[in-house]
Short mmCIF file of C-alpha atoms in Angstrom, two decimals:
data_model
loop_
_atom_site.label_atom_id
_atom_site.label_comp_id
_atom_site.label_asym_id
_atom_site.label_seq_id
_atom_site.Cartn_x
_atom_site.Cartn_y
_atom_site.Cartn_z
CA UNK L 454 0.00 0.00 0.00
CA UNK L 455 1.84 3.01 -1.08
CA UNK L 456 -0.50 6.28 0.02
CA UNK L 457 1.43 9.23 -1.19
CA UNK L 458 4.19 8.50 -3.27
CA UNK L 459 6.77 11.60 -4.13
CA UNK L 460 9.48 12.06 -6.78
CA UNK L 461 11.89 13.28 -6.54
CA UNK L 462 13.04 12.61 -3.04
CA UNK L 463 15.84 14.86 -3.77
CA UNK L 464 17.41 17.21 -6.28
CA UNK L 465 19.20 20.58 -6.76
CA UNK L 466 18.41 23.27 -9.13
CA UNK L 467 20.20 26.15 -10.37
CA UNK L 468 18.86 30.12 -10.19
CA UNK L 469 16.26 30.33 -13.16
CA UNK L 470 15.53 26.34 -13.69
CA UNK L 471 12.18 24.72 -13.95
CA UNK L 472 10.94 21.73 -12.19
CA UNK L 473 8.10 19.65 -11.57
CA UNK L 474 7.65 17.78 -8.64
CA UNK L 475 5.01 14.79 -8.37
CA UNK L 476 2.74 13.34 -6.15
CA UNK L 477 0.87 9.99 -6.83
CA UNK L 478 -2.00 9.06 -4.27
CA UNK L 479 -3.73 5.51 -4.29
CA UNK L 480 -6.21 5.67 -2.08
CA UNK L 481 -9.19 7.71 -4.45
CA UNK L 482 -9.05 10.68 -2.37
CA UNK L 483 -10.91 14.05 -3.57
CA UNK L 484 -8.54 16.37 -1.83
CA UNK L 485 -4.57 17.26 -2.74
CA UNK L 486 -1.98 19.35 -0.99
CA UNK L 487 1.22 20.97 -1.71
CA UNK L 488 2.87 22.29 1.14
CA UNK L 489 6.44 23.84 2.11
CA UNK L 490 8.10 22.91 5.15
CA UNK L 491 11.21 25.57 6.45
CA UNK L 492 12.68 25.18 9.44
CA UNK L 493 10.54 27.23 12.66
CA UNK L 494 8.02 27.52 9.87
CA UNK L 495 5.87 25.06 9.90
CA UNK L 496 3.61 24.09 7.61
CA UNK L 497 2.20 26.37 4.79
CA UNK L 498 -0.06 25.86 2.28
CA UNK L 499 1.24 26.57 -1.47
CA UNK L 500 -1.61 24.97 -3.75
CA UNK L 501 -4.43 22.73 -3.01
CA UNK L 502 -7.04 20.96 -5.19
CA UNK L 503 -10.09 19.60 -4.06
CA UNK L 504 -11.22 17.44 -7.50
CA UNK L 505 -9.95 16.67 -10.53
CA UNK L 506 -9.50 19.62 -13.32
CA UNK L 507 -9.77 22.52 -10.11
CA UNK L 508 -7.06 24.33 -8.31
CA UNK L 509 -6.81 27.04 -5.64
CA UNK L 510 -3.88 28.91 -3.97
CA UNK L 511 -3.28 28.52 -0.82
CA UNK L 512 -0.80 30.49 1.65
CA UNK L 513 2.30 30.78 -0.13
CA UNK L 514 1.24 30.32 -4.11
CA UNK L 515 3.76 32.51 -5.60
CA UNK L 516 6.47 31.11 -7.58
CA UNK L 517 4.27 28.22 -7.84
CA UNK L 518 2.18 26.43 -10.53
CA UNK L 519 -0.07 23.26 -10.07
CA UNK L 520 -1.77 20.85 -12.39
CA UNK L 521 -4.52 18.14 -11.40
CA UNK L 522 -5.17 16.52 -14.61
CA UNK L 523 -5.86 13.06 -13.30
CA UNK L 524 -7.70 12.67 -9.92
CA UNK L 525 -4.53 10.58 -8.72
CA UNK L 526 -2.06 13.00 -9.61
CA UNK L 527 -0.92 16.76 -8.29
CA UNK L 528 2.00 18.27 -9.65
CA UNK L 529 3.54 21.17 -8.51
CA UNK L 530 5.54 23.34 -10.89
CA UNK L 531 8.52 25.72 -10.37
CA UNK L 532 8.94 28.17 -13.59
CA UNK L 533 12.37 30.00 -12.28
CA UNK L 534 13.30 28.24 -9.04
CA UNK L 535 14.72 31.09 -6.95
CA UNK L 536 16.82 30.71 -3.73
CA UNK L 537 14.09 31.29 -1.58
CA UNK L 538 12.31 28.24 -2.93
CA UNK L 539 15.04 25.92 -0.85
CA UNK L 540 12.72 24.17 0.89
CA UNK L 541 11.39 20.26 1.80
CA UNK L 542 7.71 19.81 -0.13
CA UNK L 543 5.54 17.64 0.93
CA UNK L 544 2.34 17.01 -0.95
CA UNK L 545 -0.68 15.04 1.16
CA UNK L 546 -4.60 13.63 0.11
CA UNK L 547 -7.38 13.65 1.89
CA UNK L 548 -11.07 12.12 1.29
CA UNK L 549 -12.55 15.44 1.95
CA UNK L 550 -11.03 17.29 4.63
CA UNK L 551 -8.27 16.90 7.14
CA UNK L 552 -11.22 16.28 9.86
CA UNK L 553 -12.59 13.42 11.93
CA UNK L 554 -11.50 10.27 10.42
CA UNK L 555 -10.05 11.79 7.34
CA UNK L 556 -7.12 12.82 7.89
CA UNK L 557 -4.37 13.90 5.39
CA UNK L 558 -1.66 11.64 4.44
CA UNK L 559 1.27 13.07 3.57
CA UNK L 560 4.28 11.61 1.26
CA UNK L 561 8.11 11.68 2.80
CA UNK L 562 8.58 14.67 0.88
CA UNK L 563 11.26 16.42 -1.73
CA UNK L 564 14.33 17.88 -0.67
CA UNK L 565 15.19 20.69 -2.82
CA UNK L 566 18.05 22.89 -2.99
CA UNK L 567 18.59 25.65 -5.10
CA UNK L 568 21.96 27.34 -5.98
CA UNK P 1337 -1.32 35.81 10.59
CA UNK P 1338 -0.91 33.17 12.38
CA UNK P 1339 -3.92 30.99 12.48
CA UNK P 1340 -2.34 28.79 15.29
CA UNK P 1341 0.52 29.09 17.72
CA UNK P 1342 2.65 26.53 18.74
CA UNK P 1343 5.21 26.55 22.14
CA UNK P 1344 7.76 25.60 22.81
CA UNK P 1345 9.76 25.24 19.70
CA UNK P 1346 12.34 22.77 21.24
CA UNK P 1347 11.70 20.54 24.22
CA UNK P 1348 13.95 18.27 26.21
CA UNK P 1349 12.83 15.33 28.50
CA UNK P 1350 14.24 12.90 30.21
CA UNK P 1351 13.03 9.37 29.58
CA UNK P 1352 9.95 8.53 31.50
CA UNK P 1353 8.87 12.35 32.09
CA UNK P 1354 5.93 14.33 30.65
CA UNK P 1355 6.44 16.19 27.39
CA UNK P 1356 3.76 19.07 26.89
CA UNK P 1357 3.24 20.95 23.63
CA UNK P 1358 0.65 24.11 24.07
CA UNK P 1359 -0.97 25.44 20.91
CA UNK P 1360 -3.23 28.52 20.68
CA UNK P 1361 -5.60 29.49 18.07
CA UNK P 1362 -8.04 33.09 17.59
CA UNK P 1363 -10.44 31.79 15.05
CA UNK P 1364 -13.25 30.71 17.23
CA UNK P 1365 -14.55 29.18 14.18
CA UNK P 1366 -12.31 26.02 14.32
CA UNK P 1367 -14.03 23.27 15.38
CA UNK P 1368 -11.31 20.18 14.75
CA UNK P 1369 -8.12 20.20 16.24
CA UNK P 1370 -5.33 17.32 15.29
CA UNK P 1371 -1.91 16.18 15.99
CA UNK P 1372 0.79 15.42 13.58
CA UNK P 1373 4.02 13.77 14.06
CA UNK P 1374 6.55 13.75 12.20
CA UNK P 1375 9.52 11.69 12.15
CA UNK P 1376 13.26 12.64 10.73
CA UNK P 1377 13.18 12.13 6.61
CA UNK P 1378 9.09 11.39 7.07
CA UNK P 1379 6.14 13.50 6.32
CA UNK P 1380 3.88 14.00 8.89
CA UNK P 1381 1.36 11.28 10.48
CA UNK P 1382 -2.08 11.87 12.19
CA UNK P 1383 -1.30 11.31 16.17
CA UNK P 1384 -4.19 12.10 17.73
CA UNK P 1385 -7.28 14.54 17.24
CA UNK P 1386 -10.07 16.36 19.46
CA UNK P 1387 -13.45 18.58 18.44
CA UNK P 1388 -14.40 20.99 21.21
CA UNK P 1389 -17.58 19.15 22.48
CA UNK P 1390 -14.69 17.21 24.97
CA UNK P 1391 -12.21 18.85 27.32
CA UNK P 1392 -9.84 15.63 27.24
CA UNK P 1393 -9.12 12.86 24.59
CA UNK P 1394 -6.70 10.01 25.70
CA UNK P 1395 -4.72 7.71 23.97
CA UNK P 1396 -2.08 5.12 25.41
CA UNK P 1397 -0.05 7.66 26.51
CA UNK P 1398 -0.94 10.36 25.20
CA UNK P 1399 -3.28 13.07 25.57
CA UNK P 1400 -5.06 16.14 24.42
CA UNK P 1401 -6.69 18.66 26.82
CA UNK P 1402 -8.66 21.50 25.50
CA UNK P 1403 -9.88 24.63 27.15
CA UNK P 1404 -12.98 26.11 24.49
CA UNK P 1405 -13.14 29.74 26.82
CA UNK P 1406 -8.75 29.98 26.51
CA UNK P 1407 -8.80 28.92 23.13
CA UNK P 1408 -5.91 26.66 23.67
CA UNK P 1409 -5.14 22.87 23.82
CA UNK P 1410 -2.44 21.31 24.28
CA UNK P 1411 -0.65 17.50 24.19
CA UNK P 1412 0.47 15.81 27.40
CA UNK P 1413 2.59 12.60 26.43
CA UNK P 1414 2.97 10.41 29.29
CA UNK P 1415 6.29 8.38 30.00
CA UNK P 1416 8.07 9.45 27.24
CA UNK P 1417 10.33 7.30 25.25
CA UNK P 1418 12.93 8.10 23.17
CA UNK P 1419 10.94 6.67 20.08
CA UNK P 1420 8.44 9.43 20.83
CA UNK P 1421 11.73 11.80 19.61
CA UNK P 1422 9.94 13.55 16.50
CA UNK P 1423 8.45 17.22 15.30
CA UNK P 1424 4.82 17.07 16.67
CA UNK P 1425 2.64 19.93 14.43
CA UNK P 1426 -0.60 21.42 16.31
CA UNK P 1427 -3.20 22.03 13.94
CA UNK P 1428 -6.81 23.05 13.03
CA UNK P 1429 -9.49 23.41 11.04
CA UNK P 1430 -13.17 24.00 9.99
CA UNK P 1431 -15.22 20.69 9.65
CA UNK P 1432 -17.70 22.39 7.49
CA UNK P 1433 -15.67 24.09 5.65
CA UNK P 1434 -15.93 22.74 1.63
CA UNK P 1435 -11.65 23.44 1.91
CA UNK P 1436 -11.03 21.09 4.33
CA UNK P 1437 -7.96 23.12 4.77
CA UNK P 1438 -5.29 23.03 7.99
CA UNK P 1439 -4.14 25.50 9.54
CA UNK P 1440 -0.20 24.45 11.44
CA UNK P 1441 1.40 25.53 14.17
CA UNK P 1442 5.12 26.11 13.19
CA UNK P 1443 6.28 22.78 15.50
CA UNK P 1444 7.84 21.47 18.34
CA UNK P 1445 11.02 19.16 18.28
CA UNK P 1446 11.08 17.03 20.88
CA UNK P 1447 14.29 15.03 22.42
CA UNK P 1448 13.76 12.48 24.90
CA UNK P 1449 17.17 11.30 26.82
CA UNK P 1450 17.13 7.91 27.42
#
């Protein structure tokens, strides 16, 4: 049973490259996350999705692109990756919300560096 | 704005002590408050969760207490091991709400000493 599946788990990117990271979720869940996780940061929101075909911005969008073509799949897209996009990602699913007994599951995240 | 705040930001116990993580949230709206953990090199993993109908939800060791009039709750964890050494992440969130969205606290790390 693989949940929330993320690739890359790592890479590093130069000023002004593009990237797409993606996240894979088996379990037929409506809702997808992208989130950025820096260090006495927390947890912020970047893009979220809650169906197939529909996006939204969330706390942090800019810099950001997303794409949720196939119900299964989120991918979240970096145009110019910029310094301040160093960062660990971690996308999650939920059924509907992350409430009662649907809570979001998140992947083990990608570590990205940029130089 | 911070929808949530977490404290402390680090924490140190000693093996068989109590760790306590207090959060604090404005938006008197919330109505679903969860615990994450999260493990070195792992994303993070429901722990434990409350709604505001309870004052206390248990679970082997540990626990969530929640005070509706302070607006704050926070997790008690019992006996702590030093497999309970992870980033625990205070959150909440609407129930209604068609976003489903969470709102974090920014983290603890906790260390237990064997």
């Amino acid at each position: 049973n693989a949940g929330v599946t993320q690739t890359p788990k790592f890479r590093v990117l130069k000023t002004g490259q593009s990237m797409t990271l993606l996240c894979a979720q088996d379990m037929n869940h409506e809702y997808m996350y992208w989130y950025r996780q820096d260090p006495g940061m927390g947890l912020r929101l970047i893009h979220y999705s809650v169906g197939e075909g529909t996006t939204a911005k969330g706390e942090v969008p800019d810099g950001y692109n997303v794409s949720r073509l196939k119900k299964q799949n989120f991918l979240l897209g970096l145009e110019s990756a910029a310094p301040s996009q160093t960062s660990v990602y971690f996308c999650a699913s939920s059924y509907r919300g992350g409430y009662s007994n649907q809570p979001q599951h998140f992947g083990d995240g990608t570590r990205l560096s940029i130089l | 704005q911070q929808q949530v705040k977490q404290s402390p930001q680090s924490l140190i116990v000693q093996k068989g002590g109590i760790s306590i993580i207090n959060c604090a949230y404005e938006n008197t709206a919330f109505d679903y408050f969860p615990w994450y953990q999260q493990f070195p090199g792992k994303g993070p993993a429901l722990l434990i969760a409350i709604r505001p109908d309870v004052s206390e939800k248990k679970e082997g060791r540990f626990t969530i207490s929640f005070n509706k009039s302070a607006k704050q709750f926070s997790l008690h964890i019992m006996d702590s091991q030093p497999g309970d050494s992870a980033t625990y992440f205070c959150a909440a969130t609407k129930r209604g709400s068609t976003l489903g969205r969470l709102y974090f606290g920014r983290g603890t790390q906790l260390t237990v000493w064997p």
